[in-house]
Coordinates of C-alpha atoms and ligand atoms in Angstrom, one line a residue:
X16 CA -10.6 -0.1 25.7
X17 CA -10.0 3.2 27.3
X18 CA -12.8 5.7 28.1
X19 CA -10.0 8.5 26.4
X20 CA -10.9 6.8 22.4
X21 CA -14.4 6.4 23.3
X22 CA -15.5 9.1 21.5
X23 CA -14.6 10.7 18.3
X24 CA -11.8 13.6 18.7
X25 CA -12.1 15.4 15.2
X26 CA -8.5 17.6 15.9
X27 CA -6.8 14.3 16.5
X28 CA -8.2 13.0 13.5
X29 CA -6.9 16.5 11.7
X30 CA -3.5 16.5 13.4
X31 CA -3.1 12.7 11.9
X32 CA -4.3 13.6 8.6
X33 CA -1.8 16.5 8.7
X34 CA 1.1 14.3 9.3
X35 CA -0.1 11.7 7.4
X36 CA 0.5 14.5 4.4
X37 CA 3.6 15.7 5.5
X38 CA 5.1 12.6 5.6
X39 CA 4.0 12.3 2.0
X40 CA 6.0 15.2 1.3
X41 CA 9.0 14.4 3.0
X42 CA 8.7 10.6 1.6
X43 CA 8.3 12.4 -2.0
X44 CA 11.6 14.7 -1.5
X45 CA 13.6 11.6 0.0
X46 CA 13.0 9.3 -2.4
X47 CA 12.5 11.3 -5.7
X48 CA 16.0 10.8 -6.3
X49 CA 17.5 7.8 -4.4
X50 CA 14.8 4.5 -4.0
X51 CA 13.7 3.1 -0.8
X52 CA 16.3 0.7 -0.1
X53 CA 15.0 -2.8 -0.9
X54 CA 14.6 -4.8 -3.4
X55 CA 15.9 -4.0 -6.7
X56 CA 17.6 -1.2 -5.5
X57 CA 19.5 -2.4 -2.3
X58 CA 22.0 -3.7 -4.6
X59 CA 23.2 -0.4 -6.2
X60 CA 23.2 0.9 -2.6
X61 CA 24.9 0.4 0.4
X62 CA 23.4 -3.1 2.2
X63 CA 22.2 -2.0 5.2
X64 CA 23.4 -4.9 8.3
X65 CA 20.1 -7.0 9.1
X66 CA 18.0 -8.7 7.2
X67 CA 14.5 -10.7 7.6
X68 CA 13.4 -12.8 5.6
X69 CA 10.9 -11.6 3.0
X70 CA 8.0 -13.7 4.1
X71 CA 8.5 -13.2 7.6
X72 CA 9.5 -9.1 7.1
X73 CA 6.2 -8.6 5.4
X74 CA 3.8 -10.1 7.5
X75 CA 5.2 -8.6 10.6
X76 CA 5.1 -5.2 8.9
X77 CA 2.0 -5.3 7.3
X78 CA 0.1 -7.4 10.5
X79 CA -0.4 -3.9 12.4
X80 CA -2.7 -2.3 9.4
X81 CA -5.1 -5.4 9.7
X82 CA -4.9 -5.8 13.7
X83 CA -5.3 -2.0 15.0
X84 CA -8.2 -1.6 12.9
X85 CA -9.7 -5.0 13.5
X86 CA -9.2 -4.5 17.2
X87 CA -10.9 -0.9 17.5
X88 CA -13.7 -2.3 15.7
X89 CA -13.6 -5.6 18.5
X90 CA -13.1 -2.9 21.2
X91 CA -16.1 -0.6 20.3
X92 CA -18.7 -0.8 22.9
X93 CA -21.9 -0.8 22.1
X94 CA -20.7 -1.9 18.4
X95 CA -21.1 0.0 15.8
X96 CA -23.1 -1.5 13.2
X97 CA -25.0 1.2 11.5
X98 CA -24.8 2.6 8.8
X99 CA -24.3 -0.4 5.9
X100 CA -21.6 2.3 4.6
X101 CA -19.5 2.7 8.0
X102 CA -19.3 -1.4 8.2
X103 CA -18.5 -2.1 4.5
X104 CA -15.6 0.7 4.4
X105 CA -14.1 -0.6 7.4
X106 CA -14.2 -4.0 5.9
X107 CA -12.4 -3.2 2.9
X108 CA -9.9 -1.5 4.6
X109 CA -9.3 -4.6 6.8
X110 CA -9.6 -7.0 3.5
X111 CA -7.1 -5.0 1.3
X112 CA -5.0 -5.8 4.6
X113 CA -5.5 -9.2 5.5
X114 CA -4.6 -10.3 2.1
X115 CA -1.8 -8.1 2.3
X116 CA -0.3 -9.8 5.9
X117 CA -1.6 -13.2 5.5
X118 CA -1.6 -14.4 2.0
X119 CA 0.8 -12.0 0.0
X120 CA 4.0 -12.9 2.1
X121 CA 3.9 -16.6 2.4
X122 CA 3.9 -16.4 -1.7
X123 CA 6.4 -13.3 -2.2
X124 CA 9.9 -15.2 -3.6
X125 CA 11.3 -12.2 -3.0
X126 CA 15.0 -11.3 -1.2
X127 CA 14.9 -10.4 2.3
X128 CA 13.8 -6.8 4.0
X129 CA 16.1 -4.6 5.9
X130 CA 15.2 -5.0 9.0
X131 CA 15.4 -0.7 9.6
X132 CA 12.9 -0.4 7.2
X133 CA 10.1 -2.9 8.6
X134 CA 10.6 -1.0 11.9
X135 CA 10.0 1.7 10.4
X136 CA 7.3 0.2 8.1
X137 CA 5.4 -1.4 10.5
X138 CA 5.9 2.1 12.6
X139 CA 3.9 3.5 9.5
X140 CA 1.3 0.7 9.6
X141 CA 0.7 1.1 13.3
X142 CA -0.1 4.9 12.9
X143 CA -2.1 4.4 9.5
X144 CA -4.0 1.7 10.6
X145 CA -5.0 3.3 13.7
X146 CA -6.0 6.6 12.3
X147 CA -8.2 5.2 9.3
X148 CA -9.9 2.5 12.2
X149 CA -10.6 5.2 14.7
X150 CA -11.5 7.5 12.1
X151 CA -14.5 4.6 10.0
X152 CA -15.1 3.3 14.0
X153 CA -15.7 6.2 15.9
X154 CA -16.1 9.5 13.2
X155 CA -17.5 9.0 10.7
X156 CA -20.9 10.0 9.7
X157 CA -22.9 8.6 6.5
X158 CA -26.0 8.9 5.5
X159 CA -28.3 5.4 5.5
X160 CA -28.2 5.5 1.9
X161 CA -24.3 6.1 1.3
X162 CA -24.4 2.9 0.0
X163 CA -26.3 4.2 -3.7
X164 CA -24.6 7.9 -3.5
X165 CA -22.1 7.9 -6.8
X166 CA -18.8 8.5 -4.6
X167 CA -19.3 5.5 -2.4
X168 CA -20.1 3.2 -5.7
X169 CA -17.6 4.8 -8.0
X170 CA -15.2 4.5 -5.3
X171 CA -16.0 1.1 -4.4
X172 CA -15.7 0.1 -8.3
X173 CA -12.3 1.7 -8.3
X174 CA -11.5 0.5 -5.0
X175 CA -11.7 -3.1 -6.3
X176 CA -10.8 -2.3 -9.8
X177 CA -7.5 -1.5 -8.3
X178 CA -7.2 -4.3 -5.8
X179 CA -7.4 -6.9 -9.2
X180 CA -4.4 -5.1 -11.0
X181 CA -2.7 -5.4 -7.9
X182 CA -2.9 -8.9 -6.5
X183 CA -2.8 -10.1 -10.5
X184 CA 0.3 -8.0 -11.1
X185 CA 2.0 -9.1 -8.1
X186 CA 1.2 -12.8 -8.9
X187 CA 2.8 -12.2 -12.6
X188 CA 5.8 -10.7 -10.9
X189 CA 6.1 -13.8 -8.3
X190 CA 5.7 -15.8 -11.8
X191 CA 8.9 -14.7 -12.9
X192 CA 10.9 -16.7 -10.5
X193 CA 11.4 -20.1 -9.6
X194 CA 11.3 -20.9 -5.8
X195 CA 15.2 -19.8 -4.3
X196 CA 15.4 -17.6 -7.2
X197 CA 16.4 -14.1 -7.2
X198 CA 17.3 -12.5 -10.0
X199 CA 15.5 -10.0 -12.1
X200 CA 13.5 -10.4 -15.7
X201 CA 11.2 -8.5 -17.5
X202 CA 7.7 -7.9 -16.3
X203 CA 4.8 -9.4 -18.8
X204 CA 1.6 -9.5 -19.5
X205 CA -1.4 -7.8 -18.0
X206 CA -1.2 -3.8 -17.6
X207 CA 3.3 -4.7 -17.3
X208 CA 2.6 -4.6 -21.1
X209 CA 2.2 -0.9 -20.6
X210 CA 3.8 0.0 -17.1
X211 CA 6.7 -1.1 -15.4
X212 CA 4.8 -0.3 -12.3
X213 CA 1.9 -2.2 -12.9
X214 CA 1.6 -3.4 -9.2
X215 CA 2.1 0.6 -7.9
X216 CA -0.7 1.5 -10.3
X217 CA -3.3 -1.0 -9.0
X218 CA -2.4 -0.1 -5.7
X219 CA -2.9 3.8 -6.0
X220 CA -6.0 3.2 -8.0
X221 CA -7.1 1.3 -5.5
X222 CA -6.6 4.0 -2.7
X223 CA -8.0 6.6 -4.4
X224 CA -10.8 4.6 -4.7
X225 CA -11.1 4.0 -0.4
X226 CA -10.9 7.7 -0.9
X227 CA -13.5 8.5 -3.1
X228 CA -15.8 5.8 -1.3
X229 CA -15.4 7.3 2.2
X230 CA -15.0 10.5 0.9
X231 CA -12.4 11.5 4.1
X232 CA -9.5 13.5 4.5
X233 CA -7.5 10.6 6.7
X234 CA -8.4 8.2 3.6
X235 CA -7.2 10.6 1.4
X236 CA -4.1 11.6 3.3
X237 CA -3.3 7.6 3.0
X238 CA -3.9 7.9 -0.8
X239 CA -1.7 11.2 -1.4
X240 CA 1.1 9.3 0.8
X241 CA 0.6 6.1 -1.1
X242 CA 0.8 8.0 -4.1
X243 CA 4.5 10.0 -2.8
X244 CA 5.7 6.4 -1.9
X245 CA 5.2 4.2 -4.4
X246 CA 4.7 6.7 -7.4
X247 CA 8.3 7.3 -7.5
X248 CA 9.6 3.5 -6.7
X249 CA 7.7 2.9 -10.0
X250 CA 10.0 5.5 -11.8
X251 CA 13.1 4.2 -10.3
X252 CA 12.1 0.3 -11.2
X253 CA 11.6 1.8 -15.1
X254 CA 14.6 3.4 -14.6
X255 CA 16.3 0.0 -13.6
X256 CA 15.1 -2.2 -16.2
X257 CA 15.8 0.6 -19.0
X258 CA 19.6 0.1 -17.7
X259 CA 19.7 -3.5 -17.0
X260 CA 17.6 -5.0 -20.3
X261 CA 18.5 -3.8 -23.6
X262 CA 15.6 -4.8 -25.1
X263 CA 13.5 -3.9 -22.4
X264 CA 10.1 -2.4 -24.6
X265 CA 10.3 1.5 -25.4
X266 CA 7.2 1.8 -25.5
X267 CA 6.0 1.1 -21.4
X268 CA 6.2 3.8 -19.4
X269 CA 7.1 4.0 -15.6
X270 CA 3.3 4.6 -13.9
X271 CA 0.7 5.7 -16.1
X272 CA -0.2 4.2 -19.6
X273 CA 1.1 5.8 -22.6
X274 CA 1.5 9.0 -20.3
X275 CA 4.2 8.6 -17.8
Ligands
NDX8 N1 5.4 -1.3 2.7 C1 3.8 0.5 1.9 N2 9.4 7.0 5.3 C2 6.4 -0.3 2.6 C3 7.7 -0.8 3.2 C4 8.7 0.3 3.3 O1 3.2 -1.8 2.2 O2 10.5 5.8 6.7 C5 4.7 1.5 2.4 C6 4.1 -0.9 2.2 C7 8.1 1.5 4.1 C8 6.9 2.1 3.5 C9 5.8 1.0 3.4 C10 6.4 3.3 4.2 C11 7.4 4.4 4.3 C12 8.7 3.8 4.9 C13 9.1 2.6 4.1 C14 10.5 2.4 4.7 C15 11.1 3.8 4.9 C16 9.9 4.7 4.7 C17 8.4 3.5 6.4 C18 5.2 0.7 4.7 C19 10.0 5.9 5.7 C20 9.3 8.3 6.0 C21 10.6 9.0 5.8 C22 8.2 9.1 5.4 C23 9.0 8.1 7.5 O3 13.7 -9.5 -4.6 P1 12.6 -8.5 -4.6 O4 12.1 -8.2 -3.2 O5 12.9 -7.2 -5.4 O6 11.4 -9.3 -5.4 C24 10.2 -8.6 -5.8 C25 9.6 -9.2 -7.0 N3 10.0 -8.6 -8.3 C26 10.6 -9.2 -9.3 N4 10.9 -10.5 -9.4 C27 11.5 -10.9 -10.6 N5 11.7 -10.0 -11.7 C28 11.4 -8.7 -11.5 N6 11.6 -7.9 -12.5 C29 10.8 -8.3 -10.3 N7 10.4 -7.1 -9.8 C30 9.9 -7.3 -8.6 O7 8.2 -8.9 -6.9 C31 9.1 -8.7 -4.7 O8 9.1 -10.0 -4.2 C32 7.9 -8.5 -5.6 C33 7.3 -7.1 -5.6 O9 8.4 -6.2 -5.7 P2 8.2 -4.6 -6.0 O10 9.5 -4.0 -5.8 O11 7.5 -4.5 -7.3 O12 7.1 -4.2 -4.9 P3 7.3 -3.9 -3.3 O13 7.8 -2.5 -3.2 O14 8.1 -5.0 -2.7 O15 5.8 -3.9 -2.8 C34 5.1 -5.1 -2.7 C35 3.6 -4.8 -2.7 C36 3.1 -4.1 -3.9 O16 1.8 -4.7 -4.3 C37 2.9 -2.7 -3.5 O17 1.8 -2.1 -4.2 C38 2.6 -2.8 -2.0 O18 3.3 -3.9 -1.6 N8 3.1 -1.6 -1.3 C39 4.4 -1.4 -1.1 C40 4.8 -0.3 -0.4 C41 3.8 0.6 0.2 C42 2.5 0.5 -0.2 C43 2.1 -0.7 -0.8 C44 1.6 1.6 0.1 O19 2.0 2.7 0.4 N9 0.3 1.4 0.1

């Protein structure tokens, strides 16, 4: 590993954050009004010209957020195993992605993934994954006891509060098809009975939650932009089943139960 990320730069770690927020922004102002282009909502749109496979598209894009992280912790010399708090944050990080690159995508039945868009995903996963491993690996600093102060253990509940609505969300969604199907149904069951993005929900919870345990501003850059990306995909899926069902329920809202 180079002697350059040996040590902990905090203006890098600023700069990053930074960005990491103003992408938010700019993710927010693009895709407020038109969706991200797969999915659901490549059809309505123009098709963009290559495709991968959705399996194959999603662990390649996803793969970067578990490696770079996985390998800075590897690469740290002498390791870093103190405190409890630094190792277990890391870990979740790195669990929350290697279910997301090894086991989501060899069960998604889902259509293939432009291939602009997982260069530019796994773009994004490079640079997340990077800054919230160098940040856990080499910055930050936790008491011994972090592990009993309220914000790691409300956090952590969160954390995997919001892990379980996603994975079981995503699994009722995979539900709704048979293998080589693609067409569209209606969400049910679980917190779908409230949301139409049930999935997005769990996953911002569950963000917020990283956030709140390791109470940092890169973790809570990553939560804001999570928030900006996915926070308005869960509007335009309502959106889309409010147009294509008629008797999709009236009563489920886009994101947030009986709110929004
Ligand atoms: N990948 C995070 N921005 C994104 C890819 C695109 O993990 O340049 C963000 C992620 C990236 C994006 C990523 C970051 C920003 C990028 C963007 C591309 C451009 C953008 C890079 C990295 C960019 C700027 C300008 C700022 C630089 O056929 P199908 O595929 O629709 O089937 C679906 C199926 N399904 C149904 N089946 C039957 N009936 C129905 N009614 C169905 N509804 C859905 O279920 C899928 O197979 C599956 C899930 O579909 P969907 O649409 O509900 O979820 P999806 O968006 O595919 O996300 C899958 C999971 C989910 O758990 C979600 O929480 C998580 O991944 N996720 C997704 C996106 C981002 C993210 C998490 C995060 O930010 N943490």
């Amino acid at each position: 590993m180079s002697q350059a990320f040996m040590q902990c730069f905090p203006s890098l770690v600023l700069a990053l954050s930074s960005l990491l927020g103003a992408l938010a922004l700019l993710q927010l102002s693009l895709y407020l009004r038109v969706p991200s282009r797969y999915g659901k909502h490549e059809e309505r749109l123009c098709r963009p010209r290559g495709r991968l496979p959705a399996r194959c598209a999603w662990f390649l894009q996803e793969l970067p957020s578990f490696l770079v992280p996985a390998l800075l912790l590897a690469l740290r010399s002498p390791p870093r195993l103190e405190p409890l708090g630094c190792r277990l944050l890391c870990c979740l990080f790195c669990w929350h992605y290697f279910y997301r690159t090894f086991i989501y995508p060899f069960f998604t039945r889902g259509r293939p993934f432009p291939l602009q868009l997982l260069f530019f995903g796994m773009l994004f996963c490079i640079y997340n994954g990077f800054l919230q491993g160098y940040y856990l690996i080499y910055c930050a600093e936790y008491p011994n006891d972090w592990c009993t102060d309220i914000r790691f253990t409300s956090g952590l509940l969160l954390f995997l509060l919001g892990m379980g609505i996603n994975i079981h969300s995503d699994l009722l969604l995979r539900q709704l098809r048979k293998p080589g199907e693609v067409t569209y149904k209606i969400p049910q069951g679980g917190l779908f009975t409230y949301i139409s993005g049930a999935n997005y929900f769990g996953e911002i919870v569950e963000w917020f939650g990283f956030a709140i345990a390791t109470w940092s501003l890169p973790a809570f850059a990553f939560a804001f932009f999570t928030l900006c990306c996915i926070g308005p995909r869960a509007y335009h899926h309502h959106r889309y089943y409010l147009k294509t069902f008629t008797d999709y329920p009236k009563s489920r809202k886009a994101l947030i139960p009986f709110v929004f």
